[in-house]
Amino acid sequence: MFKKIGNKNDVQQEFQCTIRFLDDSEPMQITFRKEAVGQWLVDQVCSKLNLVEKDYFGLRFVDAEKQRHWLDPLKPIHRQLKGVTPTVLCFRVKFYPDCPSKLHEEITRYFLFLQLRRDLQHGRLLCTPTDANILAAYIIQSEVGDYDPEDHPPGYVAEFKMLPKQNGKMEEKIAELHQTLVGQVPSEAEANFLKKASTLDTYGVDPHQVKDQKGNQLYLGITHQGVLTFQGNRKTHQFKWSQIHRIAYEGKMFIVHVAANEKNHAVGFKCPTVPACKYLWKCAVEQQLFFTLSSSNNAPKVKSGSGFFSRGSKFRFSGRCLSEVYAASNNIRREEPPFTRSASNPNFARRVSSKQSLKNTSLPAEAIKEGLKRPKESAVDVPQTTEAEVVRDSIPRSEPISNFQSPALTETKQPGDPPVEEVSIRTLKTEPIATILMDAPPNNSYSPMPMYEPDDTLVGDEEETKPKDLDLQIRELEQQWDMIKNEPQNHVGSNNVAGITKTEANHTGAAAPSAKPTKPKGGISCVKILGYTFFFVVFSLTVSLAAVWYFDIQHPYADLAREQIGRLQPVKDYVDDRLGSWFKS
């Protein structure tokens, strides 16, 4: 709950909010003062998690209109969270690094792994069924360790929710792949997961619903590469940061100015609401500056959305850019901090007695940075591969998955295909199946690309909260009610006082205090429109009157105007006299 502690006019007034984490562990309550800004809260959360490489992460919340926002590091926290009830901020990855292997510490890679796992589960990380099974197998290996028939009975994969449309056939395939990953410690399985996920087109995509000029529904995503749009199972647009020279928005229209063939083109996408368009614009500008700037000192001030009835929006980039973050990571000298991996299903948690425990199971940093490959000593025996299968798997595919196409399933070489590369059969026979799949190019046309249908609801992200114990809820309500007895006007939000609604007050046997109604947000009021119109009319008449009086305009309408305003000659003489005395002084 978002609670005020202290007098309204007190500078030392304190507020309280709740922070939720990527592993859905127990939320954390943080108290902050009125003058605290967003960066202070981010630093407190990262300090709690023992994170040093904190530039990739941020705190996100949902306002009363169900619109997501990233907490601005430069603005006061209480102003940004005004009207947000309950005040729950989620710790999430804000900037997905282009190369996860450049992350210096294992704990940073682990939190990136947790974020990508959420993306995979909610359909934001789109991939073919084959790639999805491989990613799920790495998750199982990180969670439960090596496959053991005694500990993992048939159907054990069904106990883990990892894919948006998970079914029995996929679970069987995931179990088969899990058996080939024997010997991989959690950090190794997570590193292979990151390497595989970073090659997908939807890596780092936070989808925004938009419409093109024809009214077709699209999903727009912003990554380290640029701006992407998806429709169905196809990637319809891809604008790299090197091609984009300006990003703007006007009302509900999100506009990307692209330079192509020595010409500038403006491509527009319509958002559902104006706040959604403004949020998309801020995300796009911030991502572009983070990944393209060579130094944060060169960050420009960006402004867009201005009009006659609107002042527009300004954005100022804060923090460090990617090149500076990489340089700072290379200067980290502390030892790898110990941390405990959370288990999503305690019934199948990795056994403590095994050689690879959940805690302090990591590979050397050099092994992860050098391609994130498995050590040779962890290889296991796998079924032998026939020569025909090796030649078939080595044929380059004519339609890559990165283009989001759904090619026909063919196994024979078609005319015009590239020549078949020579492959060492002996080498492939001695490698595990998982390694072959890991090193294979992502253009495997044997798995059709599914439809891009991310979970648009906020369930499972910002709005989902774990149910509290009934006794704990009663104690919290009693404490809050005792606090507001002496300060009935000290409240936050439009329909509650200190986090207690009328329904909750009825459960406690007390009457809920009345709350002041708030003005509806969004749009321009009639008073503002009339005020702007009156100012425009007066300003236009003043300019026209000055032009007729002080400029010898030879036109019939000008002569007619001079005749009509002849009675205002004393006013003109008075103005001339005052201006003359003012200039002389």
Coordinates of C-alpha atoms in Angstrom, one line a residue:
M1 CA 0.0 0.0 0.0
F2 CA 1.1 3.6 -0.7
K3 CA 0.9 5.3 2.7
K4 CA 1.8 8.8 3.9
I5 CA 3.6 9.1 7.2
G6 CA 3.7 12.6 8.7
N7 CA 2.1 15.9 8.1
K8 CA 1.2 17.0 4.6
N9 CA 3.3 20.1 4.7
D10 CA 6.2 18.4 6.5
V11 CA 9.4 18.2 4.4
Q12 CA 10.4 15.0 6.2
Q13 CA 7.1 13.4 5.2
E14 CA 7.5 9.7 4.3
F15 CA 5.8 7.3 1.9
Q16 CA 5.7 3.6 1.5
C17 CA 5.6 1.4 -1.5
T18 CA 5.9 -2.3 -2.4
I19 CA 8.5 -3.8 -4.7
R20 CA 8.0 -7.1 -6.6
F21 CA 10.8 -9.1 -8.1
L22 CA 11.4 -11.3 -11.1
D23 CA 11.2 -14.6 -9.3
D24 CA 7.9 -13.7 -7.6
S25 CA 9.6 -14.0 -4.2
E26 CA 8.3 -12.1 -1.1
P27 CA 7.7 -8.5 -2.0
M28 CA 9.7 -5.8 -0.2
Q29 CA 8.3 -2.7 1.5
I30 CA 10.4 0.5 1.1
T31 CA 9.8 3.8 2.9
F32 CA 11.0 6.9 1.1
R33 CA 10.9 10.6 1.8
K34 CA 9.1 13.3 -0.1
E35 CA 12.2 14.6 -1.8
A36 CA 13.4 11.2 -3.0
V37 CA 13.7 10.7 -6.7
G38 CA 13.4 7.6 -8.8
Q39 CA 17.1 6.8 -9.0
W40 CA 17.3 6.6 -5.2
L41 CA 14.6 3.9 -5.2
V42 CA 16.3 1.9 -8.0
D43 CA 19.6 2.1 -6.0
Q44 CA 17.9 0.8 -2.9
V45 CA 16.4 -2.2 -4.7
C46 CA 19.7 -3.1 -6.5
S47 CA 21.6 -2.8 -3.2
K48 CA 19.1 -5.2 -1.7
L49 CA 19.7 -7.6 -4.5
N50 CA 23.5 -7.1 -4.4
L51 CA 23.5 -5.9 -8.0
V52 CA 26.4 -3.7 -9.3
E53 CA 25.5 -3.8 -13.0
K54 CA 22.2 -2.0 -12.4
D55 CA 22.0 0.2 -15.5
Y56 CA 20.0 -2.6 -17.4
F57 CA 17.2 -2.6 -14.8
G58 CA 14.3 -0.4 -13.8
L59 CA 11.1 -0.2 -11.9
R60 CA 7.8 -0.3 -13.7
F61 CA 4.2 0.5 -12.4
V62 CA 0.7 0.8 -13.7
D63 CA -1.4 3.9 -13.3
A64 CA -5.1 4.3 -12.7
E65 CA -5.8 4.1 -16.4
K66 CA -4.0 0.7 -16.7
Q67 CA -1.1 2.3 -18.5
R68 CA 2.4 1.1 -17.8
H69 CA 5.2 3.5 -16.9
W70 CA 8.9 3.3 -16.1
L71 CA 9.9 5.1 -12.9
D72 CA 11.7 8.3 -14.0
P73 CA 15.1 8.5 -12.3
L74 CA 15.1 12.3 -12.2
K75 CA 11.6 13.0 -10.9
P76 CA 10.3 12.8 -7.3
I77 CA 8.8 9.4 -6.6
H78 CA 5.6 10.5 -4.8
R79 CA 4.6 12.7 -7.8
Q80 CA 5.0 9.9 -10.2
L81 CA 3.0 7.5 -8.0
K82 CA 0.2 10.0 -7.2
G83 CA -3.1 8.3 -7.6
V84 CA -1.6 4.8 -8.0
T85 CA -3.4 2.4 -5.7
P86 CA -2.1 0.0 -4.6
T87 CA 1.5 1.3 -5.2
V88 CA 3.3 -1.8 -6.5
L89 CA 6.5 -1.4 -8.5
C90 CA 8.0 -4.3 -10.4
F91 CA 11.7 -4.8 -10.8
R92 CA 12.2 -5.6 -14.5
V93 CA 14.9 -5.5 -17.2
K94 CA 14.7 -2.2 -19.0
F95 CA 17.6 -2.5 -21.5
Y96 CA 18.4 -5.9 -22.9
P97 CA 22.1 -6.1 -23.7
D98 CA 22.9 -6.9 -27.3
C99 CA 25.4 -9.5 -26.1
P100 CA 24.6 -11.2 -22.8
S101 CA 28.1 -12.7 -22.6
K102 CA 29.4 -9.2 -21.9
L103 CA 27.7 -9.1 -18.6
H104 CA 30.5 -9.3 -16.0
E105 CA 28.8 -11.0 -13.1
E106 CA 26.8 -14.2 -12.9
I107 CA 24.1 -12.6 -10.7
T108 CA 23.3 -10.1 -13.5
R109 CA 23.0 -12.8 -16.1
Y110 CA 20.7 -14.7 -13.7
F111 CA 18.3 -11.8 -13.5
L112 CA 18.3 -11.4 -17.2
F113 CA 17.6 -15.1 -17.5
L114 CA 14.6 -14.7 -15.2
Q115 CA 13.3 -11.8 -17.3
L116 CA 13.6 -13.8 -20.5
R117 CA 11.9 -16.7 -18.9
R118 CA 8.9 -14.5 -18.1
D119 CA 9.0 -13.2 -21.7
L120 CA 8.9 -16.8 -23.0
Q121 CA 6.1 -17.8 -20.7
H122 CA 3.9 -14.8 -21.7
G123 CA 4.5 -15.1 -25.4
R124 CA 6.7 -12.0 -25.8
L125 CA 9.8 -14.1 -26.8
L126 CA 8.4 -15.6 -30.0
C127 CA 10.3 -18.5 -31.5
T128 CA 9.6 -21.8 -33.4
P129 CA 8.4 -24.8 -31.4
T130 CA 11.9 -26.4 -31.8
D131 CA 13.6 -23.4 -30.3
A132 CA 10.9 -23.1 -27.6
N133 CA 11.6 -26.7 -26.6
I134 CA 15.3 -26.1 -26.4
L135 CA 14.8 -23.0 -24.2
A136 CA 12.4 -24.9 -22.0
A137 CA 14.9 -27.8 -21.6
Y138 CA 17.6 -25.3 -20.4
I139 CA 15.0 -24.0 -17.9
I140 CA 14.4 -27.5 -16.6
Q141 CA 18.1 -28.2 -16.3
S142 CA 18.7 -25.0 -14.4
E143 CA 15.7 -25.8 -12.1
V144 CA 16.1 -29.5 -11.3
G145 CA 19.6 -30.5 -12.5
D146 CA 20.4 -33.7 -14.3
Y147 CA 17.7 -36.1 -15.3
D148 CA 17.1 -38.9 -12.9
P149 CA 14.4 -41.5 -13.5
E150 CA 13.8 -41.9 -9.8
D151 CA 13.3 -38.2 -9.1
H152 CA 11.7 -37.3 -12.4
P153 CA 8.7 -39.6 -13.2
P154 CA 6.9 -39.4 -16.6
G155 CA 5.1 -36.1 -17.0
Y156 CA 7.3 -34.1 -14.6
V157 CA 7.7 -31.4 -17.2
A158 CA 4.0 -30.6 -16.9
E159 CA 4.6 -29.3 -13.4
F160 CA 6.5 -26.3 -14.9
K161 CA 4.7 -23.5 -16.8
M162 CA 7.3 -22.3 -19.3
L163 CA 5.5 -21.8 -22.7
P164 CA 2.3 -19.9 -23.6
K165 CA 0.7 -22.9 -25.4
Q166 CA 2.4 -25.8 -23.7
N167 CA 1.0 -29.2 -24.5
G168 CA 1.8 -32.9 -23.9
K169 CA 3.7 -33.4 -27.1
M170 CA 5.9 -30.4 -26.4
E171 CA 6.5 -31.7 -22.8
E172 CA 7.7 -35.0 -24.1
K173 CA 10.1 -33.4 -26.4
I174 CA 11.4 -31.1 -23.6
A175 CA 11.9 -34.2 -21.4
E176 CA 14.0 -35.9 -24.2
L177 CA 16.1 -32.8 -24.6
H178 CA 16.5 -32.5 -20.8
Q179 CA 18.1 -35.9 -20.8
T180 CA 20.9 -34.7 -23.1
L181 CA 21.9 -31.9 -20.8
V182 CA 23.5 -34.0 -18.2
G183 CA 26.4 -32.3 -16.5
Q184 CA 25.3 -28.7 -17.0
V185 CA 25.4 -26.7 -13.8
P186 CA 22.7 -23.9 -13.5
S187 CA 25.0 -21.1 -14.6
E188 CA 25.9 -23.1 -17.7
A189 CA 22.3 -23.9 -18.6
E190 CA 21.3 -20.3 -18.1
A191 CA 24.2 -19.1 -20.3
N192 CA 23.2 -21.4 -23.1
F193 CA 19.6 -20.1 -22.6
L194 CA 20.8 -16.5 -23.0
K195 CA 22.9 -17.3 -26.0
K196 CA 19.9 -19.0 -27.8
A197 CA 17.4 -16.3 -26.8
S198 CA 19.6 -13.4 -27.9
T199 CA 19.6 -14.7 -31.5
L200 CA 15.8 -14.4 -31.8
D201 CA 14.2 -11.4 -33.4
T202 CA 11.8 -10.9 -30.5
Y203 CA 14.7 -10.7 -28.0
G204 CA 14.1 -7.7 -25.7
V205 CA 10.7 -6.9 -27.3
D206 CA 8.1 -5.3 -25.1
P207 CA 5.1 -5.4 -27.5
H208 CA 3.0 -2.3 -28.1
Q209 CA -0.4 -2.6 -29.9
V210 CA -0.5 -0.2 -32.9
K211 CA -2.3 0.0 -36.3
D212 CA -0.8 0.9 -39.6
Q213 CA -2.2 3.2 -42.2
K214 CA -4.6 0.5 -43.5
G215 CA -5.9 -0.2 -40.0
N216 CA -4.2 -3.5 -39.6
Q217 CA -3.4 -4.6 -36.1
L218 CA 0.3 -4.8 -35.4
Y219 CA 2.7 -5.3 -32.5
L220 CA 5.5 -2.8 -32.3
G221 CA 8.7 -3.7 -30.4
I222 CA 11.9 -1.7 -29.6
T223 CA 15.1 -3.6 -29.3
H224 CA 18.9 -2.9 -29.3
Q225 CA 18.7 -3.2 -33.1
G226 CA 15.9 -0.7 -33.7
V227 CA 12.1 -0.6 -34.2
L228 CA 10.3 -3.8 -35.3
T229 CA 6.7 -4.5 -36.1
F230 CA 5.0 -7.9 -36.3
Q231 CA 1.7 -9.1 -37.8
G232 CA 0.7 -12.7 -37.4
N233 CA 3.9 -14.7 -37.8
R234 CA 5.6 -12.2 -40.0
K235 CA 8.0 -9.3 -39.3
T236 CA 6.5 -6.4 -41.4
H237 CA 8.9 -3.6 -40.6
Q238 CA 12.4 -3.3 -39.3
F239 CA 14.0 0.1 -38.9
K240 CA 17.6 0.1 -37.6
W241 CA 18.9 2.8 -35.4
S242 CA 21.3 3.9 -38.1
Q243 CA 18.4 4.6 -40.4
I244 CA 16.2 6.5 -37.9
H245 CA 17.1 10.2 -37.5
R246 CA 14.0 11.3 -35.6
I247 CA 11.2 9.8 -33.4
A248 CA 8.1 11.9 -32.7
Y249 CA 4.4 11.6 -31.7
E250 CA 1.4 13.7 -32.3
G251 CA -1.7 12.7 -30.4
K252 CA -2.2 9.0 -30.9
M253 CA 0.2 8.9 -33.9
F254 CA 3.7 7.5 -33.3
I255 CA 6.0 8.7 -36.2
V256 CA 9.4 7.3 -37.2
H257 CA 11.4 9.4 -39.6
V258 CA 13.6 7.0 -41.6
A259 CA 16.4 7.8 -44.1
A260 CA 16.4 5.5 -47.1
N261 CA 17.8 5.9 -50.6
E262 CA 19.0 9.4 -49.7
K263 CA 15.4 10.4 -48.9
N264 CA 13.5 10.9 -45.7
H265 CA 10.3 9.0 -45.1
A266 CA 7.9 9.3 -42.2
V267 CA 6.2 6.1 -41.1
G268 CA 3.3 6.5 -38.7
F269 CA 1.5 4.0 -36.4
K270 CA -1.6 4.7 -34.5
C271 CA -1.8 3.8 -30.8
P272 CA -4.9 3.1 -28.8
T273 CA -4.7 6.1 -26.6
V274 CA -2.6 9.3 -26.2
P275 CA -0.9 8.1 -23.0
A276 CA 0.0 4.9 -24.7
C277 CA 1.5 6.8 -27.6
K278 CA 3.5 9.0 -25.2
Y279 CA 4.8 6.0 -23.3
L280 CA 5.8 4.4 -26.6
W281 CA 7.6 7.5 -27.7
K282 CA 9.5 7.8 -24.4
C283 CA 10.6 4.1 -24.6
A284 CA 11.8 4.5 -28.2
V285 CA 13.8 7.6 -27.5
E286 CA 15.4 6.2 -24.4
Q287 CA 16.3 2.9 -26.1
Q288 CA 17.8 4.7 -29.1
L289 CA 19.9 7.0 -26.9
F290 CA 21.1 4.1 -24.7
F291 CA 22.2 1.9 -27.5
T292 CA 23.6 4.6 -29.9
L293 CA 25.3 7.3 -27.8
S294 CA 29.0 7.1 -27.4
S295 CA 28.8 9.2 -24.2
S296 CA 26.0 10.2 -22.0
N297 CA 27.4 13.7 -21.9
N298 CA 26.3 14.1 -25.6
A299 CA 22.6 13.2 -24.8
P300 CA 20.3 15.8 -26.4
K301 CA 17.0 17.1 -25.0
V302 CA 14.2 15.7 -27.0
K303 CA 10.8 17.3 -27.4
S304 CA 7.7 16.2 -29.3
G305 CA 3.9 16.2 -29.3
S306 CA 3.6 20.0 -29.2
G307 CA 0.7 21.8 -30.7
F308 CA -1.4 24.9 -30.4
F309 CA -3.4 23.4 -27.5
S310 CA -0.6 21.4 -26.0
R311 CA 2.9 22.2 -24.7
G312 CA 4.2 18.8 -25.8
S313 CA 6.4 16.4 -24.0
K314 CA 10.1 16.7 -23.1
F315 CA 12.5 13.9 -22.4
R316 CA 16.0 14.1 -20.9
F317 CA 18.1 11.0 -21.0
S318 CA 19.7 10.1 -17.6
G319 CA 22.2 7.5 -16.7
R320 CA 24.9 5.9 -18.8
C321 CA 24.8 4.6 -22.3
L322 CA 25.7 1.0 -23.3
S323 CA 29.4 1.7 -24.2
E324 CA 29.9 3.3 -20.8
V325 CA 28.2 0.4 -19.0
Y326 CA 30.4 -2.1 -20.7
A327 CA 33.5 -0.1 -19.8
A328 CA 32.3 0.1 -16.1
S329 CA 31.7 -3.6 -16.0
N330 CA 35.3 -4.3 -17.1
N331 CA 36.4 -2.3 -14.0
I332 CA 34.5 -4.5 -11.5
R333 CA 37.0 -6.0 -9.2
R334 CA 34.9 -7.7 -6.5
E335 CA 34.5 -11.4 -6.2
E336 CA 31.4 -13.1 -7.6
P337 CA 28.8 -12.5 -4.9
P338 CA 27.0 -15.6 -3.6
F339 CA 23.2 -15.8 -4.2
T340 CA 20.5 -18.4 -4.1
R341 CA 18.5 -19.3 -7.1
S342 CA 14.8 -19.5 -6.5
A343 CA 12.8 -22.7 -7.4
S344 CA 9.5 -22.2 -9.1
N345 CA 8.4 -25.7 -8.1
P346 CA 9.8 -26.9 -4.8
N347 CA 8.6 -30.5 -5.5
F348 CA 11.2 -30.8 -8.2
A349 CA 13.9 -28.6 -6.8
R350 CA 17.5 -29.5 -7.4
R351 CA 18.7 -31.9 -4.7
V352 CA 21.2 -30.3 -2.2
S353 CA 23.1 -33.5 -2.0
S354 CA 23.9 -33.5 -5.8
K355 CA 27.2 -32.2 -7.1
Q356 CA 25.5 -29.1 -8.5
S357 CA 23.5 -27.2 -5.9
L358 CA 21.4 -24.1 -6.4
K359 CA 23.9 -21.9 -4.7
N360 CA 27.4 -21.0 -5.9
T361 CA 27.1 -23.2 -9.0
S362 CA 28.9 -21.2 -11.7
L363 CA 31.4 -21.5 -14.4
P364 CA 34.5 -19.5 -14.6
A365 CA 33.9 -16.1 -16.1
E366 CA 36.3 -16.8 -19.0
A367 CA 34.4 -19.9 -20.0
I368 CA 31.1 -18.0 -20.2
K369 CA 32.6 -15.0 -22.1
E370 CA 34.3 -17.2 -24.7
G371 CA 31.2 -18.0 -26.7
L372 CA 29.2 -19.5 -23.7
K373 CA 30.1 -23.0 -24.8
R374 CA 30.0 -26.2 -22.7
P375 CA 33.2 -27.6 -21.4
K376 CA 34.4 -30.7 -23.1
E377 CA 34.4 -32.8 -20.0
S378 CA 30.6 -32.3 -19.6
A379 CA 29.8 -34.2 -22.8
V380 CA 27.8 -37.4 -22.6
D381 CA 27.1 -40.3 -24.8
V382 CA 24.2 -39.7 -27.2
P383 CA 22.6 -41.8 -30.0
Q384 CA 24.7 -42.0 -33.1
T385 CA 23.7 -39.8 -36.1
T386 CA 23.4 -41.4 -39.5
E387 CA 25.2 -39.9 -42.5
A388 CA 21.9 -39.0 -44.2
E389 CA 20.7 -37.1 -41.2
V390 CA 24.0 -35.2 -41.0
V391 CA 23.8 -34.1 -44.7
R392 CA 20.1 -33.2 -44.3
D393 CA 20.8 -31.0 -41.2
S394 CA 23.7 -29.3 -42.9
I395 CA 21.6 -28.0 -45.9
P396 CA 21.2 -24.2 -45.5
R397 CA 17.6 -23.2 -45.5
S398 CA 16.3 -20.7 -48.1
E399 CA 13.9 -18.9 -45.8
P400 CA 15.3 -17.9 -42.4
I401 CA 13.2 -17.8 -39.3
S402 CA 14.5 -14.3 -38.5
N403 CA 12.2 -13.1 -41.3
F404 CA 9.1 -14.6 -39.6
Q405 CA 8.0 -16.7 -42.5
S406 CA 6.2 -20.0 -42.5
P407 CA 8.0 -22.0 -45.2
A408 CA 6.8 -25.4 -46.4
L409 CA 8.4 -28.4 -44.8
T410 CA 10.9 -29.7 -47.4
E411 CA 13.9 -32.0 -47.0
T412 CA 15.2 -32.0 -50.5
K413 CA 17.5 -29.4 -52.0
Q414 CA 15.6 -27.1 -54.4
P415 CA 17.0 -25.5 -57.5
G416 CA 18.8 -22.2 -56.7
D417 CA 19.7 -23.2 -53.1
P418 CA 23.2 -22.5 -51.9
P419 CA 25.6 -25.4 -52.2
V420 CA 25.8 -27.9 -49.3
E421 CA 28.8 -27.2 -47.1
E422 CA 31.1 -30.1 -46.2
V423 CA 30.5 -31.3 -42.7
S424 CA 32.6 -33.6 -40.5
I425 CA 30.5 -36.6 -39.8
R426 CA 32.9 -37.9 -37.2
T427 CA 32.7 -34.6 -35.2
L428 CA 28.9 -34.5 -35.2
K429 CA 28.7 -38.2 -34.0
T430 CA 30.7 -37.4 -30.9
E431 CA 28.8 -34.3 -29.8
P432 CA 25.6 -34.3 -27.7
I433 CA 22.3 -33.5 -29.3
A434 CA 21.9 -30.4 -27.3
T435 CA 25.2 -29.0 -28.5
I436 CA 24.3 -29.7 -32.2
L437 CA 21.0 -27.8 -31.7
M438 CA 22.7 -25.0 -29.8
D439 CA 25.3 -24.4 -32.5
A440 CA 22.9 -24.8 -35.4
P441 CA 21.8 -21.6 -37.2
P442 CA 18.4 -20.3 -36.2
N443 CA 17.0 -20.7 -39.7
N444 CA 15.6 -24.2 -39.1
S445 CA 12.7 -24.4 -41.5
Y446 CA 11.4 -27.7 -40.1
S447 CA 9.4 -25.8 -37.4
P448 CA 6.8 -23.3 -38.7
M449 CA 6.8 -20.0 -36.9
P450 CA 3.7 -19.6 -34.7
M451 CA 1.5 -16.5 -34.5
Y452 CA 2.8 -13.6 -32.4
E453 CA 0.2 -13.4 -29.7
P454 CA 1.8 -12.0 -26.5
D455 CA -0.2 -11.8 -23.4
D456 CA -1.6 -8.2 -23.4
T457 CA -3.1 -8.4 -20.0
L458 CA -1.3 -7.3 -16.9
V459 CA -2.0 -10.5 -15.1
G460 CA 1.3 -12.2 -14.2
D461 CA 3.2 -8.9 -14.4
E462 CA 2.3 -5.7 -12.6
E463 CA -1.2 -6.4 -11.3
E464 CA -0.8 -9.9 -10.0
T465 CA -0.3 -10.0 -6.3
K466 CA -0.1 -13.0 -4.0
P467 CA -3.0 -13.5 -1.6
K468 CA -2.2 -12.4 1.9
D469 CA -3.1 -14.2 5.1
L470 CA -6.5 -13.0 6.4
D471 CA -5.1 -12.2 9.9
L472 CA -2.4 -10.1 8.2
Q473 CA -5.0 -8.2 6.2
I474 CA -7.0 -7.5 9.3
R475 CA -4.0 -6.2 11.2
E476 CA -3.0 -3.9 8.3
L477 CA -6.5 -2.5 8.0
E478 CA -6.6 -1.8 11.8
Q479 CA -3.3 0.0 11.7
Q480 CA -4.3 2.0 8.7
W481 CA -7.7 3.0 10.2
D482 CA -6.0 4.0 13.5
M483 CA -3.6 6.2 11.5
I484 CA -6.2 8.1 9.5
K485 CA -8.5 8.8 12.5
N486 CA -6.3 11.8 13.4
E487 CA -5.7 12.8 9.8
P488 CA -8.8 12.3 7.8
Q489 CA -7.7 14.5 4.9
N490 CA -4.2 12.9 4.5
H491 CA -4.9 10.6 1.6
V492 CA -3.6 9.5 -1.8
G493 CA -5.8 8.5 -4.7
S494 CA -9.3 9.3 -5.9
N495 CA -11.5 6.7 -4.1
N496 CA -9.6 5.7 -1.0
V497 CA -8.0 7.1 2.1
A498 CA -4.6 5.8 3.2
G499 CA -5.2 2.7 1.1
I500 CA -8.6 1.8 2.7
T501 CA -11.6 1.6 0.5
K502 CA -15.3 1.7 1.5
T503 CA -15.6 -2.1 1.1
E504 CA -12.6 -2.8 3.3
A505 CA -13.8 -0.4 5.9
N506 CA -17.2 -2.3 6.1
H507 CA -15.3 -5.5 6.8
T508 CA -13.6 -3.9 9.8
G509 CA -16.9 -2.6 11.2
A510 CA -16.1 1.1 10.6
A511 CA -17.4 3.7 8.2
A512 CA -15.1 4.6 5.4
P513 CA -14.2 8.4 5.4
S514 CA -15.3 10.4 2.5
A515 CA -12.7 11.0 -0.2
K516 CA -12.6 14.1 -2.4
P517 CA -13.6 13.5 -6.0
T518 CA -10.8 13.9 -8.5
K519 CA -11.0 15.4 -11.9
P520 CA -10.9 13.0 -14.8
K521 CA -7.6 12.8 -16.5
G522 CA -6.8 13.1 -20.1
G523 CA -8.1 15.5 -22.7
I524 CA -8.5 19.4 -22.7
S525 CA -11.3 21.0 -20.7
C526 CA -13.7 23.5 -22.2
V527 CA -12.4 26.3 -20.0
K528 CA -8.9 25.8 -21.5
I529 CA -10.3 25.8 -25.1
L530 CA -12.2 29.0 -24.5
G531 CA -9.2 30.6 -22.9
Y532 CA -6.9 29.7 -25.8
T533 CA -9.5 30.9 -28.3
F534 CA -10.0 34.2 -26.6
F535 CA -6.3 34.8 -26.4
F536 CA -5.9 34.0 -30.1
V537 CA -8.7 36.4 -31.1
V538 CA -7.3 39.3 -29.0
F539 CA -3.8 38.7 -30.2
S540 CA -4.9 38.6 -33.9
L541 CA -7.0 41.9 -33.5
T542 CA -4.0 43.6 -31.8
V543 CA -1.6 42.7 -34.6
S544 CA -4.1 43.7 -37.3
L545 CA -4.7 47.1 -35.6
A546 CA -1.0 47.8 -35.3
A547 CA -0.5 46.9 -39.0
V548 CA -3.2 49.3 -40.1
W549 CA -2.0 52.1 -37.9
Y550 CA 1.7 52.0 -38.3
F551 CA 2.2 50.6 -41.9
D552 CA 1.1 52.4 -45.0
I553 CA -0.7 49.5 -46.6
Q554 CA -2.2 50.5 -49.9
H555 CA -5.3 48.3 -50.1
P556 CA -9.1 49.0 -50.3
Y557 CA -9.7 47.0 -47.2
A558 CA -6.9 48.8 -45.3
D559 CA -8.4 52.2 -46.2
L560 CA -11.8 51.0 -45.1
A561 CA -10.3 49.8 -41.8
R562 CA -8.7 53.2 -41.2
E563 CA -12.0 54.9 -41.7
Q564 CA -13.8 52.6 -39.2
I565 CA -11.1 53.0 -36.5
G566 CA -10.8 56.7 -36.9
R567 CA -12.6 57.2 -33.6
L568 CA -9.7 55.4 -31.8
Q569 CA -7.3 58.1 -32.8
P570 CA -6.9 59.4 -29.2
V571 CA -5.9 55.9 -28.1
K572 CA -3.3 55.9 -30.8
D573 CA -1.9 59.3 -29.8
Y574 CA -1.7 58.1 -26.2
V575 CA 0.1 54.9 -27.1
D576 CA 2.5 56.9 -29.3
D577 CA 3.2 59.4 -26.5
R578 CA 3.9 56.6 -24.0
L579 CA 6.1 54.7 -26.4
G580 CA 8.0 57.9 -27.3
S581 CA 8.7 58.8 -23.6
W582 CA 9.7 55.3 -22.9
F583 CA 12.3 55.2 -25.7
K584 CA 13.6 58.6 -24.7
S585 CA 14.2 57.5 -21.2

